[in-house]
Short mmCIF file of C-alpha atoms in Angstrom, two decimals:
data_model
loop_
_atom_site.label_atom_id
_atom_site.label_comp_id
_atom_site.label_asym_id
_atom_site.label_seq_id
_atom_site.Cartn_x
_atom_site.Cartn_y
_atom_site.Cartn_z
CA MET D 167 33.89 28.90 9.15
CA PRO D 168 31.44 31.68 9.38
CA ASN D 169 30.13 32.62 5.99
CA LEU D 170 31.31 35.75 4.30
CA LYS D 171 28.81 38.31 3.18
CA LEU D 172 29.45 39.87 -0.21
CA THR D 173 27.47 42.37 -2.09
CA LEU D 174 28.06 41.63 -5.96
CA ALA D 175 26.93 44.27 -8.56
CA CYS D 176 26.54 43.19 -12.12
CA TRP D 177 24.22 44.19 -15.16
CA ASP D 178 23.70 40.95 -16.98
CA TYR D 179 20.38 39.23 -15.49
CA ASP D 180 20.27 36.34 -17.38
CA ARG D 181 24.12 35.08 -16.75
CA THR D 182 23.61 35.88 -12.76
CA ARG D 183 19.89 34.40 -12.67
CA PRO D 184 21.33 31.17 -10.95
CA LEU D 185 22.96 33.23 -8.37
CA ILE D 186 19.93 35.20 -7.68
CA ASP D 187 17.50 32.67 -7.43
CA GLY D 188 19.67 30.39 -5.33
CA ARG D 189 20.14 27.63 -7.82
CA VAL D 190 23.94 28.02 -7.50
CA LYS D 191 25.21 28.66 -4.01
CA PRO D 192 28.88 29.34 -3.09
CA GLU D 193 30.35 27.57 -0.36
CA GLY D 194 30.71 29.91 2.68
CA ILE D 195 29.56 32.94 1.07
CA ASP D 196 26.31 34.81 1.55
CA LEU D 197 25.59 37.00 -1.73
CA ASP D 198 23.58 39.88 -2.15
CA VAL D 199 23.46 40.53 -5.74
CA GLU D 200 22.28 44.01 -7.14
CA VAL D 201 21.38 43.95 -11.03
CA LEU D 202 22.31 47.54 -12.31
CA ARG D 203 22.87 48.95 -15.75
CA PRO D 204 26.82 49.27 -16.15
CA ARG D 205 27.08 52.91 -15.93
CA GLN D 206 25.08 52.91 -12.57
CA THR D 207 27.38 50.12 -11.13
CA PHE D 208 30.65 51.99 -12.41
CA GLN D 209 29.59 55.55 -11.03
CA ARG D 210 28.36 54.09 -7.56
CA MET D 211 31.58 51.95 -7.36
CA LEU D 212 33.97 54.57 -8.15
CA ASP D 213 32.44 57.36 -6.15
CA LYS D 214 31.29 55.77 -2.99
CA LYS D 215 32.60 52.14 -3.43
CA GLU D 216 29.52 50.78 -2.38
CA PHE D 217 29.91 47.13 -3.57
CA GLU D 218 32.40 44.38 -2.20
CA VAL D 219 32.77 43.28 -5.87
CA SER D 220 31.52 44.86 -9.13
CA GLU D 221 32.07 45.13 -12.80
CA LEU D 222 33.83 48.30 -13.54
CA SER D 223 35.34 50.14 -16.44
CA LEU D 224 38.87 48.87 -17.45
CA ALA D 225 39.69 52.31 -18.94
CA SER D 226 38.68 54.12 -15.69
CA TYR D 227 40.60 51.51 -13.69
CA THR D 228 43.75 52.00 -15.69
CA ALA D 229 43.57 55.80 -15.69
CA LEU D 230 43.30 55.61 -11.93
CA LYS D 231 46.32 53.22 -11.84
CA GLY D 232 48.34 55.78 -14.15
CA ARG D 233 47.60 58.56 -11.52
CA GLY D 234 48.75 56.29 -8.61
CA ASP D 235 45.17 56.60 -6.98
CA CYS D 236 43.44 53.31 -7.29
CA THR D 237 41.88 51.53 -4.58
CA PHE D 238 40.87 48.64 -6.68
CA VAL D 239 42.16 45.32 -7.59
CA ALA D 240 41.32 43.77 -11.21
CA VAL D 241 40.34 40.34 -11.77
CA PRO D 242 41.33 39.48 -15.67
CA VAL D 243 38.12 38.31 -16.74
CA ALA D 244 36.60 39.36 -20.05
CA LEU D 245 33.09 40.32 -19.53
CA SER D 246 32.44 42.28 -22.72
CA LYS D 247 33.40 40.11 -25.69
CA MET D 248 32.93 42.39 -28.66
CA PHE D 249 35.36 44.01 -31.33
CA ARG D 250 34.76 47.73 -32.15
CA HIS D 251 35.71 48.00 -35.62
CA SER D 252 32.08 48.13 -36.40
CA CYS D 253 31.31 51.19 -34.15
CA ILE D 254 33.09 53.88 -36.46
CA TYR D 255 30.80 55.75 -38.68
CA VAL D 256 31.67 58.45 -41.45
CA ARG D 257 30.07 60.72 -43.57
CA THR D 258 29.85 59.05 -47.27
CA GLY D 259 30.38 62.54 -48.98
CA ASP D 260 33.64 63.66 -46.91
CA GLY D 261 35.99 61.04 -48.86
CA ILE D 262 36.75 59.18 -45.93
CA ARG D 263 37.57 55.59 -47.13
CA THR D 264 40.34 54.37 -45.02
CA PRO D 265 41.31 55.10 -41.33
CA GLN D 266 43.84 57.57 -42.47
CA ASP D 267 41.47 59.82 -43.98
CA LEU D 268 39.97 60.69 -40.59
CA LYS D 269 43.08 63.15 -40.09
CA GLY D 270 42.15 66.57 -39.78
CA LYS D 271 38.44 65.68 -39.57
CA ARG D 272 35.87 66.36 -36.92
CA VAL D 273 34.98 63.51 -35.02
CA GLY D 274 32.02 63.08 -32.44
CA THR D 275 32.40 60.85 -29.53
CA SER D 276 29.80 59.96 -26.69
CA GLN D 277 32.49 59.43 -24.19
CA TRP D 278 36.19 59.83 -24.16
CA SER D 279 37.24 57.68 -21.14
CA SER D 280 34.75 54.56 -21.71
CA THR D 281 36.80 51.28 -22.36
CA GLY D 282 35.01 50.47 -25.97
CA LEU D 283 36.28 54.32 -27.07
CA VAL D 284 39.63 54.03 -25.36
CA PHE D 285 39.76 50.64 -27.59
CA MET D 286 38.89 52.40 -30.90
CA ARG D 287 41.32 55.31 -30.74
CA GLY D 288 44.13 52.86 -29.55
CA MET D 289 43.22 50.53 -32.79
CA LEU D 290 43.23 53.59 -34.90
CA GLN D 291 46.65 54.85 -33.64
CA HIS D 292 48.39 51.42 -33.31
CA ASP D 293 47.18 49.69 -36.37
CA TYR D 294 46.70 52.93 -38.75
CA GLY D 295 49.16 55.44 -37.23
CA VAL D 296 46.16 57.78 -36.80
CA LYS D 297 46.48 59.65 -33.50
CA PRO D 298 43.86 61.26 -31.23
CA ARG D 299 45.47 64.53 -31.88
CA ASP D 300 45.12 64.30 -35.69
CA MET D 301 41.32 64.97 -35.27
CA HIS D 302 39.18 67.56 -33.69
CA TRP D 303 37.00 65.62 -31.15
CA PHE D 304 33.17 66.70 -30.25
CA MET D 305 31.87 65.02 -27.03
CA GLY D 306 28.11 64.85 -26.44
CA GLY D 307 25.14 62.56 -26.10
CA LEU D 308 24.45 60.73 -29.20
CA ASN D 309 20.70 61.35 -29.17
CA SER D 310 20.45 62.97 -25.66
CA PHE D 311 22.49 64.91 -23.35
CA VAL D 312 25.87 63.92 -22.33
CA GLU D 313 26.77 62.09 -19.40
CA PRO D 314 29.65 63.49 -17.51
CA PRO D 315 33.13 61.20 -17.42
CA LEU D 316 33.26 58.43 -14.71
CA ILE D 317 36.30 60.22 -13.62
CA ALA D 318 37.74 63.74 -14.33
CA LEU D 319 39.63 63.61 -17.64
CA ASN D 320 43.38 64.81 -17.74
CA LEU D 321 44.03 64.90 -21.19
CA PRO D 322 47.51 65.81 -23.05
CA SER D 323 47.66 69.55 -24.20
CA ASP D 324 47.57 68.54 -27.89
CA ILE D 325 44.37 67.03 -27.69
CA ARG D 326 41.32 69.19 -28.93
CA LEU D 327 38.11 68.36 -27.44
CA ASP D 328 34.91 70.58 -27.43
CA PHE D 329 32.08 69.66 -25.47
CA LEU D 330 28.37 69.93 -26.94
CA SER D 331 25.99 72.25 -25.04
CA GLY D 332 22.31 72.90 -24.78
CA GLY D 333 20.17 70.82 -27.04
CA GLN D 334 23.00 69.80 -29.34
CA THR D 335 23.57 66.21 -30.06
CA LEU D 336 26.05 64.24 -31.97
CA GLU D 337 23.23 62.85 -34.43
CA ARG D 338 22.12 66.32 -35.14
CA LYS D 339 25.33 67.74 -35.88
CA PHE D 340 26.46 64.86 -38.23
CA ALA D 341 23.10 65.37 -40.23
CA ALA D 342 23.75 69.01 -40.37
CA GLY D 343 27.28 68.18 -41.86
CA GLU D 344 29.18 69.46 -38.83
CA LEU D 345 30.92 66.49 -37.98
CA ASP D 346 32.67 64.08 -40.31
CA ALA D 347 32.59 60.76 -38.18
CA LEU D 348 31.35 59.24 -35.29
CA LEU D 349 32.58 57.00 -32.75
CA SER D 350 29.63 55.27 -31.15
CA LEU D 351 29.12 52.28 -29.07
CA TYR D 352 25.54 52.26 -30.07
CA ILE D 353 24.32 52.30 -33.61
CA PRO D 354 23.01 55.72 -34.89
CA LYS D 355 19.55 56.13 -35.79
CA LEU D 356 20.76 57.55 -39.12
CA PHE D 357 22.35 54.30 -39.79
CA LEU D 358 19.49 52.09 -38.66
CA GLU D 359 17.24 54.37 -41.03
CA ARG D 360 19.50 53.54 -43.73
CA SER D 361 20.42 57.27 -44.43
CA ALA D 362 22.47 57.51 -47.70
CA THR D 363 24.56 60.22 -45.79
CA ILE D 364 26.32 57.59 -43.06
CA ALA D 365 28.39 54.33 -43.49
CA ARG D 366 30.65 52.15 -41.42
CA LEU D 367 34.48 53.12 -42.01
CA PHE D 368 35.02 49.28 -42.06
CA PRO D 369 32.21 47.80 -44.19
CA ASN D 370 33.51 44.54 -43.90
CA TYR D 371 34.24 44.84 -40.46
CA LYS D 372 33.84 41.16 -39.69
CA ASP D 373 36.82 40.30 -41.98
CA VAL D 374 38.78 43.16 -40.40
CA GLU D 375 38.13 41.91 -36.82
CA ARG D 376 39.13 38.40 -37.84
CA ASP D 377 42.36 39.70 -39.17
CA TYR D 378 42.79 41.89 -35.98
CA TYR D 379 42.56 38.60 -33.97
CA ARG D 380 44.81 36.77 -36.18
CA ARG D 381 47.44 39.47 -35.61
CA THR D 382 47.02 40.21 -32.19
CA ARG D 383 45.57 37.05 -30.58
CA LEU D 384 43.64 39.21 -28.27
CA PRO D 385 39.94 37.91 -27.83
CA ALA D 386 37.07 40.20 -28.40
CA GLY D 387 36.97 42.27 -25.32
CA GLY D 388 39.94 40.74 -24.16
CA ALA D 389 42.34 42.60 -22.11
CA ARG D 390 40.85 45.82 -23.06
CA GLY D 391 37.28 44.59 -21.88
CA ARG D 392 35.45 45.05 -18.86
CA THR D 393 36.71 43.36 -15.94
CA LEU D 394 35.58 42.85 -12.17
CA ARG D 395 36.81 44.71 -9.46
CA ALA D 396 37.25 44.07 -5.91
CA ARG D 397 38.18 46.69 -3.07
CA ARG D 398 41.47 46.58 -1.96
CA GLY D 399 41.92 44.04 0.82
CA MET D 400 39.45 41.47 -0.08
CA LYS D 401 40.43 37.88 0.40
CA LEU D 402 38.10 36.81 -2.65
CA ARG D 403 37.69 37.02 -6.16
CA VAL D 404 34.40 36.78 -7.81
CA ILE D 405 33.33 36.22 -11.41
CA CYS D 406 29.95 37.28 -12.55
CA GLU D 407 28.96 34.01 -14.50
CA ALA D 408 26.41 31.35 -14.30
CA GLY D 409 29.49 28.90 -13.37
CA GLY D 410 31.29 31.52 -11.23
CA HIS D 411 30.56 29.61 -8.34
CA HIS D 412 33.28 27.35 -9.10
CA VAL D 413 35.71 30.14 -8.85
CA LEU D 414 34.07 31.44 -5.90
CA ASN D 415 34.47 28.04 -4.10
CA GLY D 416 38.08 27.24 -4.94
CA LEU D 417 39.55 30.69 -4.05
CA LEU D 418 37.50 30.65 -0.90
CA ARG D 419 39.44 27.37 -0.07
CA LYS D 420 42.83 28.85 -0.76
CA ARG D 421 42.27 32.24 0.69
CA GLU D 422 44.22 33.42 -2.39
CA PRO D 423 45.36 37.30 -1.63
CA LEU D 424 44.43 39.65 -4.34
CA ARG D 425 47.37 41.47 -5.96
CA PRO D 426 47.20 44.84 -7.38
#
């Protein structure tokens, strides 16, 4: 049986090092591994379908499936294993002590459709009854320019979302008192500098995350984390882990068809 040639895009060099340096060799597969940052990988796969297999934003995949315009097949592998309760920051002087206090507030977000931020909005809605329409959203870069959405947004009419312009950033607006909260995948500089103006919404976030897991049995990242994507029609599923060659080999022998 001739070797199958595959281009695999992923971002975690340490986990894929055995595949890159040849210590791990999947049977019957010639791998061309390209290490990219997630944002680069996602955009190139979504726009041009440059890779046979790659990591991709689950939120983007789900949105495309909902629109009936998805050419990818998802592999249920949790690559991002992190809860997001620690990623919600609030102004200390605005009286925000519970998630419900976010209603009517001005909330900054670096992206609308990234998986982590979708998780946060979903958690606020389903666990605390705080819906996206309950807040006034501002989208922009945390400390730099804003990156455009991976796919075009198609928001409900009751969502109030404004985009920052010019040299505006979320941290500048927060420091100026123009935002009440931040949903951020990255830790704001104000927080790292121990500014008295910013605090986590859940200061005991580890306890909150443990309770979340006990109630939902969803692992960190879980069904809402990143998953690998293959182009429809592929006869192979790939897991981007050091031990992924076992899955590669097993599925290659079985020739399992991919299911949408």
